[in-house]
C-alpha cells in the first residue's frame, strides 16, 4: 500500500511540475506578443461580469504575458492567434494557489477542436496584449509608486493602505492624519513630483530583483509580512534612486521620465483614509 501511495505522490508531483506556468509579464512589462505551447484546454462554466453562467474555453499556456487584475491594476486585454485566426480574450482567471493565469475565450466547438489539435501537435499560439493599454496601465501603476516615494521624501507620517491604478480615477490611499490644509499638502506633493521627475537622470532606470524571504527582510529592514513567509521568488521593484522600492507584481515603466508628468488632482479624507487622486499626462 505504501509503495502505491508513493507512486501516486510522485506522479502527482510530476503532473504539477508539468503544469508550471512562467509569468513573462513579470520579466518584461513591455512584452506584448509572445508564442507559447498549450498546457491545457477545457470547456468550463464561469460567472461573467453580469453574474450569469456562461460556457467558455479556458486556455492554460506554458508562458503567460497577460497581467491579471491585482495590486490595484486591471486585467490586460488582448487576443490569441492560432494559424490565421485571431481570437479575443474575454477575461482572465488568476489561480493564485497554482500560480496560473487562465485565458477565457468565447466557447465555439470549432475553436475548441482547433486548440486541442494544436496541443496534441505541440503547436504554439501567439499571445497579443493590447500594447497601448498595457503602457497606460504601467504608467498609472508607476505613478502610484512615485507618489508614495514623494510622500516618504516629504516626511509625511502616512502609511500606505491601498492603490487603485485604473484609468477611471487613479488614487493611492493612506492611514494617517492631515497636518495642514489639504490644498497646501497637494501643492507640496505636486512640486516634489515635478522636481524629482526633472532631476532623475537618464541612466537611472527601473531595477527589478527576485528575492527570497531573507533577502526581502533585509530590503524591508525587518520581519516580512506573513504572506511572504517562506517565499523564494518575490519580485521587488525600485523605480529610481529616490525610491526605496517594494514588492510588486504589477507592470511598470522602464524609466520614470516616461510618466512625463504626474498631476495631483485632489487630496481628501475618505472615511479613515487619506486619498491622493492623480492622473498621468
Short mmCIF file of C-alpha atoms in Angstrom, two decimals, residues 88-252:
data_model
loop_
_atom_site.label_atom_id
_atom_site.label_comp_id
_atom_site.label_asym_id
_atom_site.label_seq_id
_atom_site.Cartn_x
_atom_site.Cartn_y
_atom_site.Cartn_z
CA UNK A 88 -10.41 37.81 -28.40
CA UNK A 89 -9.61 37.01 -24.79
CA UNK A 90 -12.88 37.56 -22.89
CA UNK A 91 -11.39 37.64 -19.40
CA UNK A 92 -8.61 36.27 -17.22
CA UNK A 93 -8.78 33.93 -14.26
CA UNK A 94 -5.96 34.19 -11.75
CA UNK A 95 -5.44 30.91 -9.88
CA UNK A 96 -3.14 32.16 -7.12
CA UNK A 97 -2.82 28.76 -5.47
CA UNK A 98 -1.39 27.22 -8.64
CA UNK A 99 0.26 30.47 -9.81
CA UNK A 100 -1.52 30.20 -13.14
CA UNK A 101 -3.30 32.76 -15.30
CA UNK A 102 -6.03 31.18 -17.43
CA UNK A 103 -7.37 32.82 -20.60
CA UNK A 104 -11.14 32.66 -21.06
CA UNK A 105 -12.27 32.51 -24.70
CA UNK A 106 -15.76 32.53 -26.20
CA UNK A 107 -17.00 28.98 -26.50
CA UNK A 108 -17.02 27.65 -30.06
CA UNK A 109 -16.70 23.95 -30.79
CA UNK A 110 -14.58 24.60 -33.89
CA UNK A 111 -12.15 26.71 -31.86
CA UNK A 112 -12.03 24.12 -29.07
CA UNK A 113 -11.17 21.38 -31.58
CA UNK A 114 -8.51 23.60 -33.14
CA UNK A 115 -6.85 24.24 -29.77
CA UNK A 116 -6.98 20.56 -28.81
CA UNK A 117 -5.27 19.69 -32.09
CA UNK A 118 -2.63 22.39 -31.52
CA UNK A 119 -1.92 20.98 -28.04
CA UNK A 120 -1.55 17.45 -29.38
CA UNK A 121 0.83 18.62 -32.11
CA UNK A 122 2.75 20.90 -29.71
CA UNK A 123 1.85 23.88 -31.91
CA UNK A 124 2.37 27.30 -30.33
CA UNK A 125 -0.27 30.00 -30.15
CA UNK A 126 0.69 33.68 -30.16
CA UNK A 127 -0.47 35.90 -27.32
CA UNK A 128 -1.14 39.55 -28.21
CA UNK A 129 -1.70 42.08 -25.42
CA UNK A 130 -3.22 45.48 -26.21
CA UNK A 131 0.03 47.47 -26.23
CA UNK A 132 -1.36 50.98 -25.75
CA UNK A 133 -3.48 49.85 -22.83
CA UNK A 134 -0.57 47.93 -21.25
CA UNK A 135 1.65 51.02 -21.41
CA UNK A 136 -1.11 53.16 -19.91
CA UNK A 137 -1.62 50.71 -17.03
CA UNK A 138 2.15 50.61 -16.44
CA UNK A 139 2.33 54.41 -16.29
CA UNK A 140 -0.61 54.63 -13.89
CA UNK A 141 0.85 51.95 -11.60
CA UNK A 142 4.32 53.51 -11.61
CA UNK A 143 2.82 56.94 -10.90
CA UNK A 144 1.18 55.49 -7.78
CA UNK A 145 4.57 54.20 -6.61
CA UNK A 146 6.14 57.57 -7.48
CA UNK A 147 3.62 59.45 -5.33
CA UNK A 148 4.33 57.08 -2.44
CA UNK A 149 8.03 57.81 -2.87
CA UNK A 150 7.29 61.56 -2.67
CA UNK A 151 5.11 61.13 0.44
CA UNK A 152 8.04 59.43 2.19
CA UNK A 153 10.52 62.06 0.98
CA UNK A 154 8.32 64.84 2.41
CA UNK A 155 8.30 63.08 5.78
CA UNK A 156 4.53 62.76 5.93
CA UNK A 157 3.52 60.32 8.66
CA UNK A 158 1.26 58.32 6.39
CA UNK A 159 1.13 54.55 5.96
CA UNK A 160 0.22 53.11 2.57
CA UNK A 161 -3.10 51.23 2.57
CA UNK A 162 -4.36 50.82 -0.99
CA UNK A 163 -3.64 51.66 -4.61
CA UNK A 164 -6.20 51.99 -7.39
CA UNK A 165 -4.39 52.31 -10.71
CA UNK A 166 -7.39 52.28 -13.05
CA UNK A 167 -7.84 54.91 -15.80
CA UNK A 168 -11.28 55.94 -14.49
CA UNK A 169 -9.88 57.65 -11.40
CA UNK A 170 -6.49 56.53 -10.08
CA UNK A 171 -5.57 57.12 -6.45
CA UNK A 172 -3.42 55.93 -3.56
CA UNK A 173 -4.78 55.75 -0.03
CA UNK A 174 -3.06 56.10 3.34
CA UNK A 175 -3.80 55.90 7.02
CA UNK A 176 -2.62 58.92 8.97
CA UNK A 177 -3.62 62.49 9.70
CA UNK A 178 -3.66 65.67 7.63
CA UNK A 179 -1.14 68.00 9.24
CA UNK A 180 -2.21 71.19 7.49
CA UNK A 181 -4.61 72.15 4.74
CA UNK A 182 -5.19 69.55 2.01
CA UNK A 183 -4.55 72.21 -0.63
CA UNK A 184 -1.13 73.05 0.82
CA UNK A 185 -0.13 69.38 1.04
CA UNK A 186 -1.33 68.87 -2.53
CA UNK A 187 0.94 71.70 -3.70
CA UNK A 188 3.92 70.22 -1.81
CA UNK A 189 3.39 66.76 -3.31
CA UNK A 190 2.93 68.24 -6.80
CA UNK A 191 6.07 70.36 -6.57
CA UNK A 192 8.16 67.45 -5.29
CA UNK A 193 6.82 65.13 -8.01
CA UNK A 194 7.81 67.69 -10.64
CA UNK A 195 11.22 68.22 -9.04
CA UNK A 196 12.14 64.53 -8.78
CA UNK A 197 10.92 63.75 -12.29
CA UNK A 198 13.08 66.58 -13.59
CA UNK A 199 16.14 65.56 -11.54
CA UNK A 200 16.07 61.84 -12.33
CA UNK A 201 18.97 61.10 -14.67
CA UNK A 202 18.57 59.28 -17.98
CA UNK A 203 20.65 56.31 -16.79
CA UNK A 204 18.64 55.93 -13.57
CA UNK A 205 16.27 53.21 -14.80
CA UNK A 206 13.90 50.85 -13.03
CA UNK A 207 15.52 47.97 -11.17
CA UNK A 208 13.85 44.58 -10.77
CA UNK A 209 15.03 41.83 -8.43
CA UNK A 210 13.61 38.47 -7.39
CA UNK A 211 14.26 37.87 -3.68
CA UNK A 212 13.86 35.09 -1.14
CA UNK A 213 12.43 35.72 2.34
CA UNK A 214 15.81 36.52 3.93
CA UNK A 215 16.78 38.97 1.16
CA UNK A 216 13.35 40.60 1.31
CA UNK A 217 13.67 41.01 5.08
CA UNK A 218 16.96 42.84 4.55
CA UNK A 219 15.36 45.17 1.99
CA UNK A 220 12.39 45.91 4.24
CA UNK A 221 14.55 46.34 7.33
CA UNK A 222 12.64 43.88 9.46
CA UNK A 223 10.30 40.93 9.52
CA UNK A 224 8.46 40.28 6.27
CA UNK A 225 4.62 40.23 6.13
CA UNK A 226 3.05 36.83 6.82
CA UNK A 227 2.06 36.32 3.17
CA UNK A 228 5.75 36.36 2.16
CA UNK A 229 6.81 33.74 4.73
CA UNK A 230 8.83 31.04 3.00
CA UNK A 231 8.82 32.94 -0.28
CA UNK A 232 11.61 32.20 -2.72
CA UNK A 233 10.92 34.47 -5.67
CA UNK A 234 9.38 37.80 -4.62
CA UNK A 235 9.56 40.50 -7.29
CA UNK A 236 10.99 43.73 -5.89
CA UNK A 237 10.63 46.98 -7.86
CA UNK A 238 12.75 50.12 -7.46
CA UNK A 239 11.81 52.92 -9.87
CA UNK A 240 14.86 55.18 -9.39
CA UNK A 241 17.48 56.21 -6.85
CA UNK A 242 14.93 58.18 -4.81
CA UNK A 243 12.80 55.06 -4.39
CA UNK A 244 13.34 52.62 -1.50
CA UNK A 245 11.49 50.00 -3.55
CA UNK A 246 8.81 47.50 -2.59
CA UNK A 247 7.45 44.06 -3.53
CA UNK A 248 5.11 44.35 -6.51
CA UNK A 249 3.62 42.07 -9.17
CA UNK A 250 2.42 44.87 -11.46
CA UNK A 251 3.70 46.26 -14.75
CA UNK A 252 5.84 49.40 -14.64
#
